[in-house]
PDB file of N, CA and C in Angstrom:
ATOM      1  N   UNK A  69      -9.863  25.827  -0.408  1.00 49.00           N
ATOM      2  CA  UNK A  69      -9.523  24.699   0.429  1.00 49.00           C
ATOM      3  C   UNK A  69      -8.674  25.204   1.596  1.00 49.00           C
ATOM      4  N   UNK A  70      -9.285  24.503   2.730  1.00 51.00           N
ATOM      5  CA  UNK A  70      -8.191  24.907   3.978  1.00 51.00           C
ATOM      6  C   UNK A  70      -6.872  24.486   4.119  1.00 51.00           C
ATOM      7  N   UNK A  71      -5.822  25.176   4.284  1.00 61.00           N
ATOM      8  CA  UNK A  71      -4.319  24.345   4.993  1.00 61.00           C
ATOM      9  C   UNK A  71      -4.255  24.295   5.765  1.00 61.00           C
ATOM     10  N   UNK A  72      -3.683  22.853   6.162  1.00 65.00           N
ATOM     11  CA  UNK A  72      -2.992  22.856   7.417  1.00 65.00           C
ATOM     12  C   UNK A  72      -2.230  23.722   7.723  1.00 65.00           C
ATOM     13  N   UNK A  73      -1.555  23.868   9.160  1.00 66.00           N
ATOM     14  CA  UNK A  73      -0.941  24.843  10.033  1.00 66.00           C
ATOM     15  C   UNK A  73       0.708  24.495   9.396  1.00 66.00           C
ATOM     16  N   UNK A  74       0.894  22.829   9.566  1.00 59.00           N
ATOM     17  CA  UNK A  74       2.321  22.407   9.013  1.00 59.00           C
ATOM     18  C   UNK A  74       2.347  22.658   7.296  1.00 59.00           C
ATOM     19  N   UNK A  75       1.345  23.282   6.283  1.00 64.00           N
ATOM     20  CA  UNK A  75       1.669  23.293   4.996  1.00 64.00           C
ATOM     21  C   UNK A  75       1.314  24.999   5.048  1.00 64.00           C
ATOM     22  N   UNK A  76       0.849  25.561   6.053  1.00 67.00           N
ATOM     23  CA  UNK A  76       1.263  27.530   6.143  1.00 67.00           C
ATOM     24  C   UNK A  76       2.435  27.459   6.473  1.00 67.00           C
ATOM     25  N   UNK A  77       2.983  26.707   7.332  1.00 61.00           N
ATOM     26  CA  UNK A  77       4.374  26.767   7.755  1.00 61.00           C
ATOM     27  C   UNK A  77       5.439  26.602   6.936  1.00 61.00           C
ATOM     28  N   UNK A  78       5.501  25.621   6.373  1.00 57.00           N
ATOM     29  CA  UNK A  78       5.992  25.166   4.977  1.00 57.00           C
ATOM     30  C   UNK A  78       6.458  26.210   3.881  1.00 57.00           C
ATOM     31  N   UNK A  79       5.062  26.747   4.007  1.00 68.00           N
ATOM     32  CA  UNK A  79       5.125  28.165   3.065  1.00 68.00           C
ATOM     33  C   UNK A  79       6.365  29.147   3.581  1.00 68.00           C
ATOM     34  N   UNK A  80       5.454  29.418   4.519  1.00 68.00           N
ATOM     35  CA  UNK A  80       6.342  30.700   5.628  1.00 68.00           C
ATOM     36  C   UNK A  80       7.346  30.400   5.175  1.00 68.00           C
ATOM     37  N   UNK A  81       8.064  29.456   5.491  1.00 67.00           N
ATOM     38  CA  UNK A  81       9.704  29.491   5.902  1.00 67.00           C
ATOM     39  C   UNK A  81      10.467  28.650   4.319  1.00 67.00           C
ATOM     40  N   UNK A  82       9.249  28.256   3.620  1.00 69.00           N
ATOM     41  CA  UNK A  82      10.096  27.979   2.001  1.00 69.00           C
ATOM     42  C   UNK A  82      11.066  26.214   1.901  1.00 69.00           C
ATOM     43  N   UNK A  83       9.676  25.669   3.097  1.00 63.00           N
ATOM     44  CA  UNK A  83      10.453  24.398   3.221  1.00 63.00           C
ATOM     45  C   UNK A  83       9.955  23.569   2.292  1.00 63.00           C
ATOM     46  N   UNK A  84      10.279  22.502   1.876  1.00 59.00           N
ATOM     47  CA  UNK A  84       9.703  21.547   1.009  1.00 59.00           C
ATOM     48  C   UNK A  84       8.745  21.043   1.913  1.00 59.00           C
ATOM     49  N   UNK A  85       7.146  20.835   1.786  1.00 60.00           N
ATOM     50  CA  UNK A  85       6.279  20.279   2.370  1.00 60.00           C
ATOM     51  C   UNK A  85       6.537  18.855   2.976  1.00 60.00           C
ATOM     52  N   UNK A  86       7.054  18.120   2.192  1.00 60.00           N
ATOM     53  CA  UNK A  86       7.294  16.651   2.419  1.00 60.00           C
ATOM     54  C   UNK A  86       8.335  16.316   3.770  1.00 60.00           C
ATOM     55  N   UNK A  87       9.251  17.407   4.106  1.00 60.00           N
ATOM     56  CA  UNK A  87       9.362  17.489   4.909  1.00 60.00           C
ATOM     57  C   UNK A  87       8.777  17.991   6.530  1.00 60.00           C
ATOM     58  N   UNK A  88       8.028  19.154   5.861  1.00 58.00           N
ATOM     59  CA  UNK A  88       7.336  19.338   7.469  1.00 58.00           C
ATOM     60  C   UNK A  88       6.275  18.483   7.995  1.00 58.00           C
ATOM     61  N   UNK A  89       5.598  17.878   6.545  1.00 61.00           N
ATOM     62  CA  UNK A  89       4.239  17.468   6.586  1.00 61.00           C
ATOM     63  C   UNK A  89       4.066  15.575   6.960  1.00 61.00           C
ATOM     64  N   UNK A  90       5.177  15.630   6.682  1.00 73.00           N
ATOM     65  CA  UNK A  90       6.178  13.838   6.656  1.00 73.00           C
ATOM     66  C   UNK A  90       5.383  13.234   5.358  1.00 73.00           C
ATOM     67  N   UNK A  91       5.208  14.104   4.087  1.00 83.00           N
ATOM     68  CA  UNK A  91       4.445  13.419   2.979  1.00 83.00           C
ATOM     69  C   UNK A  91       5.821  12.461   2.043  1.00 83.00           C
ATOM     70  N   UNK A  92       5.283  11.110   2.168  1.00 89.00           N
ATOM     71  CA  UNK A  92       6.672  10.497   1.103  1.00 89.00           C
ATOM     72  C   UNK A  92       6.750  10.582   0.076  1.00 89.00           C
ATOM     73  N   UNK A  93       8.035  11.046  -0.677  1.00 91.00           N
ATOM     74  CA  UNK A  93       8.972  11.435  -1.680  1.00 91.00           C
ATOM     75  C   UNK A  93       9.470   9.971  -2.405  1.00 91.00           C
ATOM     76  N   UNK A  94       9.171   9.900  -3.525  1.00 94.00           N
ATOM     77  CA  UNK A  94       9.426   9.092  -4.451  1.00 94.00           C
ATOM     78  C   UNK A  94      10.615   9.689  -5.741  1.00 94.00           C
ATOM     79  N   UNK A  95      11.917   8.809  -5.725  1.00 96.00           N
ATOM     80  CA  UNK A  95      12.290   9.004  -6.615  1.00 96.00           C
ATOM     81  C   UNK A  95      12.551   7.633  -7.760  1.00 96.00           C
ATOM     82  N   UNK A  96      12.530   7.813  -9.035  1.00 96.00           N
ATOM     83  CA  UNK A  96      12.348   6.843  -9.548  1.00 96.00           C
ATOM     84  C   UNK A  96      13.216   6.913 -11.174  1.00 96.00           C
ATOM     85  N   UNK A  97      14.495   6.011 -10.669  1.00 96.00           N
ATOM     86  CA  UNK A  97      15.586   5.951 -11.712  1.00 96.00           C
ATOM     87  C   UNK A  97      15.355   4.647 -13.104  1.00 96.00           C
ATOM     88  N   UNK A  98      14.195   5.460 -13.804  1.00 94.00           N
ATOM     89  CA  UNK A  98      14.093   4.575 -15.131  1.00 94.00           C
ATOM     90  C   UNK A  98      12.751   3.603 -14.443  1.00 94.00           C
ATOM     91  N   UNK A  99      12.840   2.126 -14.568  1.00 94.00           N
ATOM     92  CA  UNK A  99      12.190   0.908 -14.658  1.00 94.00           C
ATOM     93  C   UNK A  99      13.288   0.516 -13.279  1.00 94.00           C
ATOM     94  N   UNK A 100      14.181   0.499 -12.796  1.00 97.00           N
ATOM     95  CA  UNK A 100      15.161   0.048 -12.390  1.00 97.00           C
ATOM     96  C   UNK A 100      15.468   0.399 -10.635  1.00 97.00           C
ATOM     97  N   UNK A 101      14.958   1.322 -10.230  1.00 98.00           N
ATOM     98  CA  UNK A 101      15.365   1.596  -8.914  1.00 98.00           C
ATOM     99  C   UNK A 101      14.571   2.750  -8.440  1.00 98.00           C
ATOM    100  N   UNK A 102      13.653   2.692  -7.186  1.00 98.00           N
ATOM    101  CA  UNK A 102      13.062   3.409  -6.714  1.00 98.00           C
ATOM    102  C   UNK A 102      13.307   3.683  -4.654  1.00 98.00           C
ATOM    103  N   UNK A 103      13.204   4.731  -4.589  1.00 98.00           N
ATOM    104  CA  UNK A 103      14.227   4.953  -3.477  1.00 98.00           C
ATOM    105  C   UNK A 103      13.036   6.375  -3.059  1.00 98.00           C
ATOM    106  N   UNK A 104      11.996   5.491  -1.807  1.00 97.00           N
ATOM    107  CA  UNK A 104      10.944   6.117  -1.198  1.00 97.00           C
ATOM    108  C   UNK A 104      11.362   6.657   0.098  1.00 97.00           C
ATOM    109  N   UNK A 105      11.176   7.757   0.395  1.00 94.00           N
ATOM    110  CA  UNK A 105      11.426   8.535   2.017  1.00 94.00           C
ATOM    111  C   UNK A 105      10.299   8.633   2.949  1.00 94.00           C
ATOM    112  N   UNK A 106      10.349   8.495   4.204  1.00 92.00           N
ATOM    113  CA  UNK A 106       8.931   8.873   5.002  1.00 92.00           C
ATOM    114  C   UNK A 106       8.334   7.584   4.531  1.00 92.00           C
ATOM    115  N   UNK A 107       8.777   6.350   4.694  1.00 95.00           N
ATOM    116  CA  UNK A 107       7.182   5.490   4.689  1.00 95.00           C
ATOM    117  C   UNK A 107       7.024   4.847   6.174  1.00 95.00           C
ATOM    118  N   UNK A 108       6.405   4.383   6.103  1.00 95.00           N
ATOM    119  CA  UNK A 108       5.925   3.482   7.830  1.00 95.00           C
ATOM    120  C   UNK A 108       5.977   2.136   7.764  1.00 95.00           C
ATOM    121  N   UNK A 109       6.687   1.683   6.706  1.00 97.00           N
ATOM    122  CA  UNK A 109       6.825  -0.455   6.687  1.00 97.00           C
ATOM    123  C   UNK A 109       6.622  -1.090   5.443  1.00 97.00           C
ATOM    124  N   UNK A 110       7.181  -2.091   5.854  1.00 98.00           N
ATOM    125  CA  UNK A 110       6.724  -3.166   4.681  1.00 98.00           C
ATOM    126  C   UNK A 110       5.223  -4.247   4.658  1.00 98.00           C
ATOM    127  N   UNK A 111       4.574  -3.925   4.058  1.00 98.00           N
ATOM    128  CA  UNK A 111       3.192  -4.394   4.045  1.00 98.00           C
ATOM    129  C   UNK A 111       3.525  -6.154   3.492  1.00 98.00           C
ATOM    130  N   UNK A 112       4.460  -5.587   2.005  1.00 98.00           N
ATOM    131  CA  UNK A 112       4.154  -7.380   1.466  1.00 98.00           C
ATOM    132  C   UNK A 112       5.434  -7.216   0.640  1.00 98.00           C
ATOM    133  N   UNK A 113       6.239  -8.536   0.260  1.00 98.00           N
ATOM    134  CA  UNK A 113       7.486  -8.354   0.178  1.00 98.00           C
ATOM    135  C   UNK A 113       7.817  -9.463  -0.668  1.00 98.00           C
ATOM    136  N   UNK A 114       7.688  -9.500  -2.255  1.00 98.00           N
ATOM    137  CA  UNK A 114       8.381 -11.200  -3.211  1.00 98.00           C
ATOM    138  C   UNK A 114       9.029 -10.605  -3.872  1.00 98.00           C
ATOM    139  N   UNK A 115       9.414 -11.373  -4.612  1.00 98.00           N
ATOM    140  CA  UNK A 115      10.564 -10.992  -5.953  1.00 98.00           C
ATOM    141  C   UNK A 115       9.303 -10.193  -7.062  1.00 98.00           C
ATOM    142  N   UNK A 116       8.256 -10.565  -6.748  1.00 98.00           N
ATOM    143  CA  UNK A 116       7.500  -9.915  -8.128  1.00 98.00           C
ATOM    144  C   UNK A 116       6.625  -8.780  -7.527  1.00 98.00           C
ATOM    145  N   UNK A 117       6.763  -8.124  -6.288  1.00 98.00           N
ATOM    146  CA  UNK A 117       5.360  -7.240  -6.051  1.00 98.00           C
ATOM    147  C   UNK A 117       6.272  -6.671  -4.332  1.00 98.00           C
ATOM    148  N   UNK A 118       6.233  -5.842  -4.104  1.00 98.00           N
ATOM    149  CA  UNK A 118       6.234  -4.817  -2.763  1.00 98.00           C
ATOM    150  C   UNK A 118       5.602  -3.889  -2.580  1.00 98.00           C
ATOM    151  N   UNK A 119       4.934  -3.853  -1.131  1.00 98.00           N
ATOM    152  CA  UNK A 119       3.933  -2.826  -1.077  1.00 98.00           C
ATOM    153  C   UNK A 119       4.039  -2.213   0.136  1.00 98.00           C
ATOM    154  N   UNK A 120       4.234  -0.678   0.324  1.00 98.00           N
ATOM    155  CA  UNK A 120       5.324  -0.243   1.197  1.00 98.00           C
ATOM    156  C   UNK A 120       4.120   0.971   1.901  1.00 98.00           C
ATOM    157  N   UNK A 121       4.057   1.119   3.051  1.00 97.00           N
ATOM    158  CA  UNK A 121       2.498   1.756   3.892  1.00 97.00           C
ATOM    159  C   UNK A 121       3.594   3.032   3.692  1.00 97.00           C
ATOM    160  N   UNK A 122       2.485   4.126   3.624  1.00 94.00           N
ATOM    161  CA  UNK A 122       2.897   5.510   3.473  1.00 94.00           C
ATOM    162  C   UNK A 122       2.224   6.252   4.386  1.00 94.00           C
ATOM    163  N   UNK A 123       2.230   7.761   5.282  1.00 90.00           N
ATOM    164  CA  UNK A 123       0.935   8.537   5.999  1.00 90.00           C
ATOM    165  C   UNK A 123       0.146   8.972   4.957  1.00 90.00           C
ATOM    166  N   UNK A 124       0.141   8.810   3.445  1.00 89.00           N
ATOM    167  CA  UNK A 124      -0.836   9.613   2.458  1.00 89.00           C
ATOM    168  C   UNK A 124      -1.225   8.012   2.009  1.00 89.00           C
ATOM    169  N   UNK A 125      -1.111   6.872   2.130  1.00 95.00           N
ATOM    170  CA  UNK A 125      -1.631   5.674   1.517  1.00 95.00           C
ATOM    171  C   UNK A 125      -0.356   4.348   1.264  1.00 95.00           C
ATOM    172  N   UNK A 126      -0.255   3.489   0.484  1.00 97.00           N
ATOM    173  CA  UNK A 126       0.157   2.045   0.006  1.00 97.00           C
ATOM    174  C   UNK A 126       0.793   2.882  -1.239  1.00 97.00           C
ATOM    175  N   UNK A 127       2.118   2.358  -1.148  1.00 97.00           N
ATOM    176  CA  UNK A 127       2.690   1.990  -2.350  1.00 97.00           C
ATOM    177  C   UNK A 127       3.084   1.083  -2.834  1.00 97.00           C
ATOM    178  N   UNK A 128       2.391   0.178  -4.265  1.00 98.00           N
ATOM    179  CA  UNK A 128       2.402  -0.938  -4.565  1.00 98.00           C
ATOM    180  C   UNK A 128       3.498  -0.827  -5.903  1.00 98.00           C
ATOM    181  N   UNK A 129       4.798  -1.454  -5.637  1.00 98.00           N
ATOM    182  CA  UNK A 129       6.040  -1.484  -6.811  1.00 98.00           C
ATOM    183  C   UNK A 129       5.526  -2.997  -7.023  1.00 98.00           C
ATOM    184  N   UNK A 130       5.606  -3.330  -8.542  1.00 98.00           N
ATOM    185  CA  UNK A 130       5.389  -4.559  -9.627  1.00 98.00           C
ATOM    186  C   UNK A 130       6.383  -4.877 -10.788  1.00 98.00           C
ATOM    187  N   UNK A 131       7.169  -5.997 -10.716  1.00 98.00           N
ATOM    188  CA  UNK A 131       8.056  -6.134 -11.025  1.00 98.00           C
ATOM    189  C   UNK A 131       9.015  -7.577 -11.297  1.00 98.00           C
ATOM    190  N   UNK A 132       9.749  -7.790 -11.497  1.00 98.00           N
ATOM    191  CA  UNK A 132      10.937  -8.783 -11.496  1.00 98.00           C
ATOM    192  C   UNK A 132      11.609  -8.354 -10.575  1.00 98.00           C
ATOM    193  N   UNK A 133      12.435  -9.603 -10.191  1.00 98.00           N
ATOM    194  CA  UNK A 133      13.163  -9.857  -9.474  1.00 98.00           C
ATOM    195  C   UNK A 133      13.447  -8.388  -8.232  1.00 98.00           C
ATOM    196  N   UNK A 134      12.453  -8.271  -7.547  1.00 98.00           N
ATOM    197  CA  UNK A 134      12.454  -6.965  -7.182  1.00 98.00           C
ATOM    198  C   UNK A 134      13.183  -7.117  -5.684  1.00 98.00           C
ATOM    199  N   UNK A 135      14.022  -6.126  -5.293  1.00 98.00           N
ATOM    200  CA  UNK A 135      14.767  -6.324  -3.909  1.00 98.00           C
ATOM    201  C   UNK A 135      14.628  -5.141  -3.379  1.00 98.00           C
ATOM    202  N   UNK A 136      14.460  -5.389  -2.165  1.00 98.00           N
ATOM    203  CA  UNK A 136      15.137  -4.338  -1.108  1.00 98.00           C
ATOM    204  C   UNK A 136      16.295  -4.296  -0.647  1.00 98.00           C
ATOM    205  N   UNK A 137      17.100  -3.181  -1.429  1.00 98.00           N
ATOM    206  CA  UNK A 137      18.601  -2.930  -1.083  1.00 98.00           C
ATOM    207  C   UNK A 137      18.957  -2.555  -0.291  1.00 98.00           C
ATOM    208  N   UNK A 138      18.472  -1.761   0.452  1.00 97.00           N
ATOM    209  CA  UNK A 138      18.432  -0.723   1.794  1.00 97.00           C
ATOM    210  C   UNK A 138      17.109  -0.254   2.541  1.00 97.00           C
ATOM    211  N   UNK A 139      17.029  -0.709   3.808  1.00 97.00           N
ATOM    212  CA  UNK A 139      15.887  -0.185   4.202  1.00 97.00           C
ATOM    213  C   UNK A 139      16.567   0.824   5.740  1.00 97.00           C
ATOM    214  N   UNK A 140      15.737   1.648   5.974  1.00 97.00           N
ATOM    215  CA  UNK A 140      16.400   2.480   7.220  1.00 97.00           C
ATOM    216  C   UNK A 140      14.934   3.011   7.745  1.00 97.00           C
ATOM    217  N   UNK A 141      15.297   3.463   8.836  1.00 93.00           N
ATOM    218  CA  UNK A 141      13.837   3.884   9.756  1.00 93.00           C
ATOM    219  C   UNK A 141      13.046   4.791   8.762  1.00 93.00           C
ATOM    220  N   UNK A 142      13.350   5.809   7.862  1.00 89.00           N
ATOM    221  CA  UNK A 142      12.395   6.598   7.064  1.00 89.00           C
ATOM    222  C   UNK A 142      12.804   6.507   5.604  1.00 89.00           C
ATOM    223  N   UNK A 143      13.247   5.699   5.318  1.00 96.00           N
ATOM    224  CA  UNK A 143      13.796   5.328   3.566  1.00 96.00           C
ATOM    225  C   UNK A 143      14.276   4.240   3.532  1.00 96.00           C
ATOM    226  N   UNK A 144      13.837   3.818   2.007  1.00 97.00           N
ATOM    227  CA  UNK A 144      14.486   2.243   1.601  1.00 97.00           C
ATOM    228  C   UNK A 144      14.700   2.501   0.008  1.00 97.00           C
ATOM    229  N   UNK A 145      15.323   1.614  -0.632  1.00 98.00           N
ATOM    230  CA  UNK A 145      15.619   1.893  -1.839  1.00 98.00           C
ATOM    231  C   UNK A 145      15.411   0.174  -2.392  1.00 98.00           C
ATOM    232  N   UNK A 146      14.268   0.620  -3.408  1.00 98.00           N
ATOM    233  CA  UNK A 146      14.156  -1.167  -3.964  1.00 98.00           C
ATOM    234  C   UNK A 146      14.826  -0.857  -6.136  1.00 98.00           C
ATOM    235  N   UNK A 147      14.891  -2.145  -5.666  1.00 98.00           N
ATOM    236  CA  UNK A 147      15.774  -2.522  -7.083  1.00 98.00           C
ATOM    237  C   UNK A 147      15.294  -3.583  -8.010  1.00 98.00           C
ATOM    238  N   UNK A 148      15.240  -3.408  -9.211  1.00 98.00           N
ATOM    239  CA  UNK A 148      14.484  -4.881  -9.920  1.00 98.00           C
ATOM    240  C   UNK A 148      14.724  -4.123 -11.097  1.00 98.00           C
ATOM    241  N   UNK A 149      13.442  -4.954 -11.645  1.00 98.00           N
ATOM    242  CA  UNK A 149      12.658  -4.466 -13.294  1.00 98.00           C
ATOM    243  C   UNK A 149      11.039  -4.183 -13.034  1.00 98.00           C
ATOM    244  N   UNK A 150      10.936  -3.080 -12.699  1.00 98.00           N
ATOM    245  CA  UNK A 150       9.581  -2.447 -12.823  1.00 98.00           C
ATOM    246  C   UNK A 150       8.427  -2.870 -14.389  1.00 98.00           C
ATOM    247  N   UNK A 151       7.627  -3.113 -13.593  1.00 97.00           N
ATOM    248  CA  UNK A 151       6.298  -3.101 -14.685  1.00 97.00           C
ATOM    249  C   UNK A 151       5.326  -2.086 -14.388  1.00 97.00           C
ATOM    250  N   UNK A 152       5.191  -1.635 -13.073  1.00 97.00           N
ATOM    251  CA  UNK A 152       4.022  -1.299 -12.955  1.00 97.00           C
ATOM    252  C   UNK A 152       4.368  -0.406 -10.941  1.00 97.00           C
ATOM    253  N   UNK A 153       4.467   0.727 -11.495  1.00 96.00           N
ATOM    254  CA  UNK A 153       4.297   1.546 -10.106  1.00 96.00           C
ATOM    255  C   UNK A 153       2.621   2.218  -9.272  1.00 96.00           C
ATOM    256  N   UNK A 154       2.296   1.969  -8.316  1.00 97.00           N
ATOM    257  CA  UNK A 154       0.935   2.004  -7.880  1.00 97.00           C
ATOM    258  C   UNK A 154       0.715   2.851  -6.391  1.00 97.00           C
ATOM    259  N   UNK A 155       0.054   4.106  -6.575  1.00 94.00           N
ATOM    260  CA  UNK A 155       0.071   4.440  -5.543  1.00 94.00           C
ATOM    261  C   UNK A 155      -1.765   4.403  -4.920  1.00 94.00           C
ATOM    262  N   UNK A 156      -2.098   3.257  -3.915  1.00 93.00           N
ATOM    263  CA  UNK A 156      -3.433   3.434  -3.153  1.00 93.00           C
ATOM    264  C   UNK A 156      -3.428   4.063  -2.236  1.00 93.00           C
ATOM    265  N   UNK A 157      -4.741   5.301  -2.116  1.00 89.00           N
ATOM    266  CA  UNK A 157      -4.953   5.953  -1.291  1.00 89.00           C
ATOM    267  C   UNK A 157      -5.934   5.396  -0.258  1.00 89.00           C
TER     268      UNK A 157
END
């Protein structure tokens, strides 16, 4: 498979891809709090479902009482009770 020029680069210099490549980084504390980097918006937004546009696809969080605690130009951090994490490509 071919690489891109930004994931030889990556290599080269021993960077984390997600950074050169702007691929978003998911971290995910339990059922309880998920705190995504690099996305591009809020698609759809209730207490039971958020679905957050990524450059690799949709990320669909499913849930209770689900919030957005923080949102900032390249990260947001949502909060609830997870049922169901979904990534569409």
């Amino acid at each position: 498979m071919k690489k891109r020029i930004s994931e030889s680069v990556a290599d080269a210099w021993g960077v984390p891809k997600d950074v050169i490549m702007n691929i978003p980084r998911m971290t995910i504390s339990g059922d309880k709090e998920i705190y995504i980097e690099h996305h591009k918006g809020i698609l759809e937004y209730t207490d039971t479902e958020i679905r957050v546009s990524t450059a690799m696809g949709t990320v669909r969080v499913k849930g209770k009482k689900l919030v957005i605690e923080r949102i900032r130009l390249e990260d947001l951090l949502i909060s609830g009770t997870f049922t169901r994490i979904e990534y569409e490509i």
